[in-house]
PDB file of C-alpha atoms in Angstrom:
ATOM      1  CA  UNK A 224     -12.298-111.161 -17.923  1.00 83.00           C
ATOM      2  CA  UNK A 225      -8.774-110.066 -18.827  1.00 83.00           C
ATOM      3  CA  UNK A 226      -6.117-112.456 -20.089  1.00 83.00           C
ATOM      4  CA  UNK A 227      -7.410-115.654 -18.506  1.00 85.00           C
ATOM      5  CA  UNK A 228      -8.932-118.829 -19.955  1.00 86.00           C
ATOM      6  CA  UNK A 229     -11.828-119.162 -17.500  1.00 88.00           C
ATOM      7  CA  UNK A 230     -14.060-117.056 -15.301  1.00 88.00           C
ATOM      8  CA  UNK A 231     -16.394-117.882 -12.416  1.00 88.00           C
ATOM      9  CA  UNK A 232     -19.657-116.000 -11.943  1.00 85.00           C
ATOM     10  CA  UNK A 233     -20.763-115.531  -8.332  1.00 78.00           C
ATOM     11  CA  UNK A 234     -24.048-114.422  -6.804  1.00 74.00           C
ATOM     12  CA  UNK A 235     -26.283-115.964  -9.474  1.00 79.00           C
ATOM     13  CA  UNK A 236     -29.870-116.568  -8.343  1.00 76.00           C
ATOM     14  CA  UNK A 237     -31.353-120.047  -8.352  1.00 73.00           C
ATOM     15  CA  UNK A 238     -34.344-120.637 -10.598  1.00 73.00           C
ATOM     16  CA  UNK A 239     -33.217-117.886 -13.027  1.00 81.00           C
ATOM     17  CA  UNK A 240     -32.123-118.335 -16.662  1.00 88.00           C
ATOM     18  CA  UNK A 241     -29.069-116.283 -17.682  1.00 93.00           C
ATOM     19  CA  UNK A 242     -28.090-115.398 -21.267  1.00 94.00           C
ATOM     20  CA  UNK A 243     -24.327-115.294 -21.805  1.00 94.00           C
ATOM     21  CA  UNK A 244     -22.229-114.226 -24.811  1.00 94.00           C
ATOM     22  CA  UNK A 245     -18.551-113.302 -25.124  1.00 93.00           C
ATOM     23  CA  UNK A 246     -16.401-110.939 -27.150  1.00 94.00           C
ATOM     24  CA  UNK A 247     -12.639-111.071 -27.607  1.00 93.00           C
ATOM     25  CA  UNK A 248     -10.177-108.187 -27.965  1.00 92.00           C
ATOM     26  CA  UNK A 249      -6.538-107.870 -28.891  1.00 92.00           C
ATOM     27  CA  UNK A 250      -3.663-105.793 -27.496  1.00 90.00           C
ATOM     28  CA  UNK A 251      -4.871-102.836 -29.578  1.00 93.00           C
ATOM     29  CA  UNK A 252      -8.357-103.123 -28.030  1.00 90.00           C
ATOM     30  CA  UNK A 253      -9.963-104.213 -31.283  1.00 95.00           C
ATOM     31  CA  UNK A 254     -13.080-106.079 -30.171  1.00 94.00           C
ATOM     32  CA  UNK A 255     -14.832-108.919 -31.953  1.00 95.00           C
ATOM     33  CA  UNK A 256     -18.542-109.446 -32.466  1.00 96.00           C
ATOM     34  CA  UNK A 257     -20.460-111.320 -29.808  1.00 96.00           C
ATOM     35  CA  UNK A 258     -20.162-115.088 -29.777  1.00 95.00           C
ATOM     36  CA  UNK A 259     -23.175-117.307 -30.138  1.00 95.00           C
ATOM     37  CA  UNK A 260     -25.357-116.828 -27.083  1.00 95.00           C
ATOM     38  CA  UNK A 261     -25.921-119.623 -24.598  1.00 94.00           C
ATOM     39  CA  UNK A 262     -28.645-119.831 -21.966  1.00 93.00           C
ATOM     40  CA  UNK A 263     -27.995-121.330 -18.552  1.00 91.00           C
ATOM     41  CA  UNK A 264     -30.679-122.122 -15.986  1.00 86.00           C
ATOM     42  CA  UNK A 265     -29.360-122.089 -12.432  1.00 81.00           C
ATOM     43  CA  UNK A 266     -31.209-125.078 -10.934  1.00 79.00           C
ATOM     44  CA  UNK A 267     -33.038-124.716  -7.676  1.00 71.00           C
ATOM     45  CA  UNK A 268     -32.293-127.377  -5.046  1.00 73.00           C
ATOM     46  CA  UNK A 269     -35.138-129.644  -4.009  1.00 81.00           C
ATOM     47  CA  UNK A 270     -37.139-127.823  -1.350  1.00 88.00           C
ATOM     48  CA  UNK A 271     -37.608-129.902   1.770  1.00 92.00           C
ATOM     49  CA  UNK A 272     -38.974-128.667   5.104  1.00 95.00           C
ATOM     50  CA  UNK A 273     -40.323-130.273   8.270  1.00 97.00           C
ATOM     51  CA  UNK A 274     -41.858-128.872  11.448  1.00 97.00           C
ATOM     52  CA  UNK A 275     -42.653-130.471  14.793  1.00 97.00           C
ATOM     53  CA  UNK A 276     -42.885-130.074  18.548  1.00 97.00           C
ATOM     54  CA  UNK A 277     -40.961-131.898  21.255  1.00 97.00           C
ATOM     55  CA  UNK A 278     -41.243-132.165  25.058  1.00 97.00           C
ATOM     56  CA  UNK A 279     -37.993-131.982  27.019  1.00 96.00           C
ATOM     57  CA  UNK A 280     -36.186-131.102  30.237  1.00 97.00           C
ATOM     58  CA  UNK A 281     -32.467-130.732  31.086  1.00 96.00           C
ATOM     59  CA  UNK A 282     -31.598-134.171  29.682  1.00 97.00           C
ATOM     60  CA  UNK A 283     -30.701-134.619  26.024  1.00 97.00           C
ATOM     61  CA  UNK A 284     -33.560-135.888  23.812  1.00 97.00           C
ATOM     62  CA  UNK A 285     -33.086-137.308  20.312  1.00 98.00           C
ATOM     63  CA  UNK A 286     -35.532-136.030  17.679  1.00 98.00           C
ATOM     64  CA  UNK A 287     -35.784-138.123  14.508  1.00 98.00           C
ATOM     65  CA  UNK A 288     -36.875-136.519  11.250  1.00 97.00           C
ATOM     66  CA  UNK A 289     -39.880-137.945   9.412  1.00 96.00           C
ATOM     67  CA  UNK A 290     -37.825-137.919   6.191  1.00 94.00           C
ATOM     68  CA  UNK A 291     -34.065-138.006   5.517  1.00 94.00           C
ATOM     69  CA  UNK A 292     -32.176-134.773   4.807  1.00 95.00           C
ATOM     70  CA  UNK A 293     -28.823-134.344   3.079  1.00 92.00           C
ATOM     71  CA  UNK A 294     -27.654-131.148   4.825  1.00 93.00           C
ATOM     72  CA  UNK A 295     -30.313-130.035   7.322  1.00 96.00           C
ATOM     73  CA  UNK A 296     -30.508-126.681   9.109  1.00 97.00           C
ATOM     74  CA  UNK A 297     -32.454-126.776  12.406  1.00 98.00           C
ATOM     75  CA  UNK A 298     -33.962-123.991  14.496  1.00 98.00           C
ATOM     76  CA  UNK A 299     -35.980-124.472  17.701  1.00 97.00           C
ATOM     77  CA  UNK A 300     -37.474-121.682  19.803  1.00 89.00           C
ATOM     78  CA  UNK A 301     -38.934-120.331  21.987  1.00 91.00           C
ATOM     79  CA  UNK A 302     -39.390-122.659  24.945  1.00 94.00           C
ATOM     80  CA  UNK A 303     -42.632-122.837  26.920  1.00 95.00           C
ATOM     81  CA  UNK A 304     -42.658-121.502  30.506  1.00 94.00           C
ATOM     82  CA  UNK A 305     -43.790-124.427  32.673  1.00 95.00           C
ATOM     83  CA  UNK A 306     -40.778-123.945  34.976  1.00 93.00           C
ATOM     84  CA  UNK A 307     -40.043-120.388  36.064  1.00 91.00           C
ATOM     85  CA  UNK A 308     -36.224-120.454  35.900  1.00 93.00           C
ATOM     86  CA  UNK A 309     -34.647-118.667  32.906  1.00 93.00           C
ATOM     87  CA  UNK A 310     -33.711-121.200  30.235  1.00 94.00           C
ATOM     88  CA  UNK A 311     -32.597-121.595  26.660  1.00 95.00           C
ATOM     89  CA  UNK A 312     -32.762-124.495  24.204  1.00 96.00           C
ATOM     90  CA  UNK A 313     -29.464-126.180  23.265  1.00 97.00           C
ATOM     91  CA  UNK A 314     -29.036-128.313  20.142  1.00 97.00           C
ATOM     92  CA  UNK A 315     -26.227-130.639  19.084  1.00 97.00           C
ATOM     93  CA  UNK A 316     -25.409-133.603  16.804  1.00 97.00           C
ATOM     94  CA  UNK A 317     -27.482-132.482  13.828  1.00 97.00           C
ATOM     95  CA  UNK A 318     -27.297-135.074  11.023  1.00 97.00           C
ATOM     96  CA  UNK A 319     -29.405-136.200   8.100  1.00 96.00           C
ATOM     97  CA  UNK A 320     -31.778-138.178  10.306  1.00 97.00           C
ATOM     98  CA  UNK A 321     -32.300-135.942  13.346  1.00 98.00           C
ATOM     99  CA  UNK A 322     -30.755-133.955  16.190  1.00 98.00           C
ATOM    100  CA  UNK A 323     -30.447-133.772  19.985  1.00 98.00           C
ATOM    101  CA  UNK A 324     -31.981-131.014  22.093  1.00 98.00           C
ATOM    102  CA  UNK A 325     -32.373-130.136  25.770  1.00 97.00           C
ATOM    103  CA  UNK A 326     -33.288-127.316  28.157  1.00 97.00           C
ATOM    104  CA  UNK A 327     -30.323-125.438  29.635  1.00 96.00           C
ATOM    105  CA  UNK A 328     -30.676-123.075  32.577  1.00 96.00           C
ATOM    106  CA  UNK A 329     -28.360-120.111  33.037  1.00 94.00           C
ATOM    107  CA  UNK A 330     -25.072-120.886  34.780  1.00 93.00           C
ATOM    108  CA  UNK A 331     -25.985-119.376  38.184  1.00 93.00           C
ATOM    109  CA  UNK A 332     -28.789-121.957  38.538  1.00 94.00           C
ATOM    110  CA  UNK A 333     -28.476-125.661  39.384  1.00 88.00           C
ATOM    111  CA  UNK A 334     -28.660-126.981  35.770  1.00 86.00           C
ATOM    112  CA  UNK A 335     -31.587-129.258  36.743  1.00 92.00           C
ATOM    113  CA  UNK A 336     -34.751-128.211  34.945  1.00 94.00           C
ATOM    114  CA  UNK A 337     -37.187-130.886  36.032  1.00 91.00           C
ATOM    115  CA  UNK A 338     -40.281-129.262  34.591  1.00 94.00           C
ATOM    116  CA  UNK A 339     -41.127-130.586  31.123  1.00 97.00           C
ATOM    117  CA  UNK A 340     -41.128-127.824  28.513  1.00 97.00           C
ATOM    118  CA  UNK A 341     -42.281-127.894  24.920  1.00 97.00           C
ATOM    119  CA  UNK A 342     -40.573-126.297  21.945  1.00 97.00           C
ATOM    120  CA  UNK A 343     -41.396-126.130  18.252  1.00 97.00           C
ATOM    121  CA  UNK A 344     -38.682-126.854  15.714  1.00 98.00           C
ATOM    122  CA  UNK A 345     -38.239-126.309  11.992  1.00 98.00           C
ATOM    123  CA  UNK A 346     -35.777-128.104   9.733  1.00 98.00           C
ATOM    124  CA  UNK A 347     -34.968-127.202   6.117  1.00 97.00           C
ATOM    125  CA  UNK A 348     -32.545-128.500   3.547  1.00 95.00           C
ATOM    126  CA  UNK A 349     -29.699-126.000   3.264  1.00 93.00           C
ATOM    127  CA  UNK A 350     -30.136-123.717   0.253  1.00 90.00           C
ATOM    128  CA  UNK A 351     -31.918-120.711  -1.257  1.00 89.00           C
ATOM    129  CA  UNK A 352     -35.407-121.215  -2.664  1.00 89.00           C
ATOM    130  CA  UNK A 353     -38.063-119.299  -4.605  1.00 86.00           C
ATOM    131  CA  UNK A 354     -41.546-120.734  -4.115  1.00 86.00           C
ATOM    132  CA  UNK A 355     -44.246-120.706  -6.789  1.00 83.00           C
ATOM    133  CA  UNK A 356     -45.807-117.540  -5.340  1.00 88.00           C
ATOM    134  CA  UNK A 357     -42.436-115.734  -5.394  1.00 85.00           C
ATOM    135  CA  UNK A 358     -41.692-116.150  -1.688  1.00 90.00           C
ATOM    136  CA  UNK A 359     -37.952-116.434  -1.044  1.00 91.00           C
ATOM    137  CA  UNK A 360     -36.539-118.723   1.637  1.00 94.00           C
ATOM    138  CA  UNK A 361     -32.978-119.379   2.722  1.00 95.00           C
ATOM    139  CA  UNK A 362     -31.590-121.926   5.186  1.00 96.00           C
ATOM    140  CA  UNK A 363     -27.928-121.680   6.106  1.00 96.00           C
ATOM    141  CA  UNK A 364     -25.462-121.760   8.996  1.00 96.00           C
ATOM    142  CA  UNK A 365     -22.290-119.967  10.056  1.00 96.00           C
ATOM    143  CA  UNK A 366     -19.673-120.282  12.799  1.00 96.00           C
ATOM    144  CA  UNK A 367     -18.941-117.470  15.244  1.00 96.00           C
ATOM    145  CA  UNK A 368     -17.398-116.676  18.601  1.00 94.00           C
ATOM    146  CA  UNK A 369     -18.706-113.093  18.623  1.00 93.00           C
ATOM    147  CA  UNK A 370     -19.979-112.208  22.085  1.00 92.00           C
ATOM    148  CA  UNK A 371     -20.726-108.650  23.135  1.00 82.00           C
ATOM    149  CA  UNK A 372     -19.947-107.304  19.657  1.00 92.00           C
ATOM    150  CA  UNK A 373     -21.905-108.109  16.509  1.00 96.00           C
ATOM    151  CA  UNK A 374     -20.587-109.696  13.319  1.00 96.00           C
ATOM    152  CA  UNK A 375     -22.218-109.358   9.891  1.00 97.00           C
ATOM    153  CA  UNK A 376     -23.711-112.381   8.121  1.00 97.00           C
ATOM    154  CA  UNK A 377     -24.596-112.024   4.423  1.00 95.00           C
ATOM    155  CA  UNK A 378     -27.332-113.916   2.591  1.00 94.00           C
ATOM    156  CA  UNK A 379     -26.463-116.090  -0.411  1.00 89.00           C
ATOM    157  CA  UNK A 380     -28.807-113.970  -2.533  1.00 84.00           C
ATOM    158  CA  UNK A 381     -30.608-110.684  -1.789  1.00 86.00           C
ATOM    159  CA  UNK A 382     -34.239-110.590  -0.687  1.00 92.00           C
ATOM    160  CA  UNK A 383     -36.776-108.265  -2.276  1.00 90.00           C
ATOM    161  CA  UNK A 384     -37.971-107.135   1.141  1.00 94.00           C
ATOM    162  CA  UNK A 385     -36.517-107.378   4.643  1.00 97.00           C
ATOM    163  CA  UNK A 386     -36.905-111.043   5.683  1.00 97.00           C
ATOM    164  CA  UNK A 387     -37.985-112.619   8.946  1.00 96.00           C
ATOM    165  CA  UNK A 388     -35.035-114.444  10.559  1.00 97.00           C
ATOM    166  CA  UNK A 389     -35.009-117.172  13.195  1.00 96.00           C
ATOM    167  CA  UNK A 390     -31.796-118.663  14.569  1.00 97.00           C
ATOM    168  CA  UNK A 391     -30.603-121.380  16.941  1.00 97.00           C
ATOM    169  CA  UNK A 392     -27.159-122.394  18.154  1.00 97.00           C
ATOM    170  CA  UNK A 393     -26.741-125.988  16.946  1.00 96.00           C
ATOM    171  CA  UNK A 394     -23.430-126.989  18.574  1.00 97.00           C
ATOM    172  CA  UNK A 395     -22.278-127.303  22.179  1.00 95.00           C
ATOM    173  CA  UNK A 396     -18.586-126.434  21.998  1.00 96.00           C
ATOM    174  CA  UNK A 397     -18.914-124.156  25.020  1.00 94.00           C
ATOM    175  CA  UNK A 398     -20.630-125.506  28.118  1.00 92.00           C
ATOM    176  CA  UNK A 399     -22.000-122.172  29.388  1.00 94.00           C
ATOM    177  CA  UNK A 400     -25.606-121.298  28.623  1.00 94.00           C
ATOM    178  CA  UNK A 401     -25.771-118.975  25.630  1.00 95.00           C
ATOM    179  CA  UNK A 402     -28.330-117.498  23.284  1.00 94.00           C
ATOM    180  CA  UNK A 403     -28.219-115.501  20.062  1.00 95.00           C
ATOM    181  CA  UNK A 404     -29.033-111.817  19.451  1.00 96.00           C
ATOM    182  CA  UNK A 405     -29.907-110.152  16.134  1.00 97.00           C
ATOM    183  CA  UNK A 406     -29.833-106.591  14.841  1.00 97.00           C
ATOM    184  CA  UNK A 407     -29.530-104.548  11.627  1.00 97.00           C
ATOM    185  CA  UNK A 408     -31.581-106.937   9.462  1.00 98.00           C
ATOM    186  CA  UNK A 409     -31.646-105.844   5.816  1.00 97.00           C
ATOM    187  CA  UNK A 410     -32.364-107.406   2.425  1.00 96.00           C
ATOM    188  CA  UNK A 411     -28.704-108.446   2.092  1.00 95.00           C
ATOM    189  CA  UNK A 412     -27.433-109.280   5.591  1.00 97.00           C
ATOM    190  CA  UNK A 413     -27.943-109.175   9.336  1.00 98.00           C
ATOM    191  CA  UNK A 414     -25.768-108.786  12.429  1.00 98.00           C
ATOM    192  CA  UNK A 415     -25.461-111.500  15.069  1.00 97.00           C
ATOM    193  CA  UNK A 416     -23.738-112.161  18.361  1.00 96.00           C
ATOM    194  CA  UNK A 417     -23.998-114.641  21.216  1.00 95.00           C
ATOM    195  CA  UNK A 418     -24.880-113.613  24.755  1.00 94.00           C
ATOM    196  CA  UNK A 419     -24.148-115.405  28.027  1.00 93.00           C
ATOM    197  CA  UNK A 420     -25.571-114.553  31.445  1.00 91.00           C
ATOM    198  CA  UNK A 421     -25.012-110.985  32.650  1.00 88.00           C
ATOM    199  CA  UNK A 422     -22.161-111.591  35.118  1.00 84.00           C
ATOM    200  CA  UNK A 423     -20.055-113.722  32.733  1.00 84.00           C
ATOM    201  CA  UNK A 424     -16.968-112.514  30.887  1.00 80.00           C
ATOM    202  CA  UNK A 425     -18.928-112.730  27.608  1.00 81.00           C
ATOM    203  CA  UNK A 426     -16.331-115.032  26.052  1.00 88.00           C
ATOM    204  CA  UNK A 427     -17.593-118.188  24.408  1.00 94.00           C
ATOM    205  CA  UNK A 428     -16.208-120.966  22.209  1.00 95.00           C
ATOM    206  CA  UNK A 429     -16.927-120.980  18.492  1.00 96.00           C
ATOM    207  CA  UNK A 430     -20.464-122.240  17.864  1.00 97.00           C
ATOM    208  CA  UNK A 431     -22.479-122.881  14.711  1.00 97.00           C
TER     209      UNK A 431
END
């Protein structure tokens, strides 16, 4: 730790008990015996998840959760294909009780998607979890304006095998239609960027 009165451990896994003991040393590097050991259990946050399906068109629809969340993370994809025009799902105004969602066509189209589509959504309380069977889950969010080039996003704790990832853009700071792209998924991180329609300048506002 060096000559400092406190130290912060980072990267500790939830649901794991750590055993900690200290030694002290002087300027001549004489080191003491270990202190009395303490055990610390890193508590796991309460696991809360909800799934559902909603019908929607180009107009914003409010989806209310069946239970309240403190800090929810929402993903919703892919859309059905009742209407043939290329579309993506846009989300905004996520709070502890629900979110808003709509169908958005690509910018070269007329923005009116009158066909009713369906989309499944999943909401989880933000956090890292280890289920009783050892399955690891993580729900989190990040802000980015990366378009055309990928940025790296790290997990809060490493996975034991390469995880399955699903993402949604949950803000509408930029009005242009946009979707997310993933690559280089590993047990510790993945790479992500946003993508607009082909003939755009591939510049987009910061989204979450």
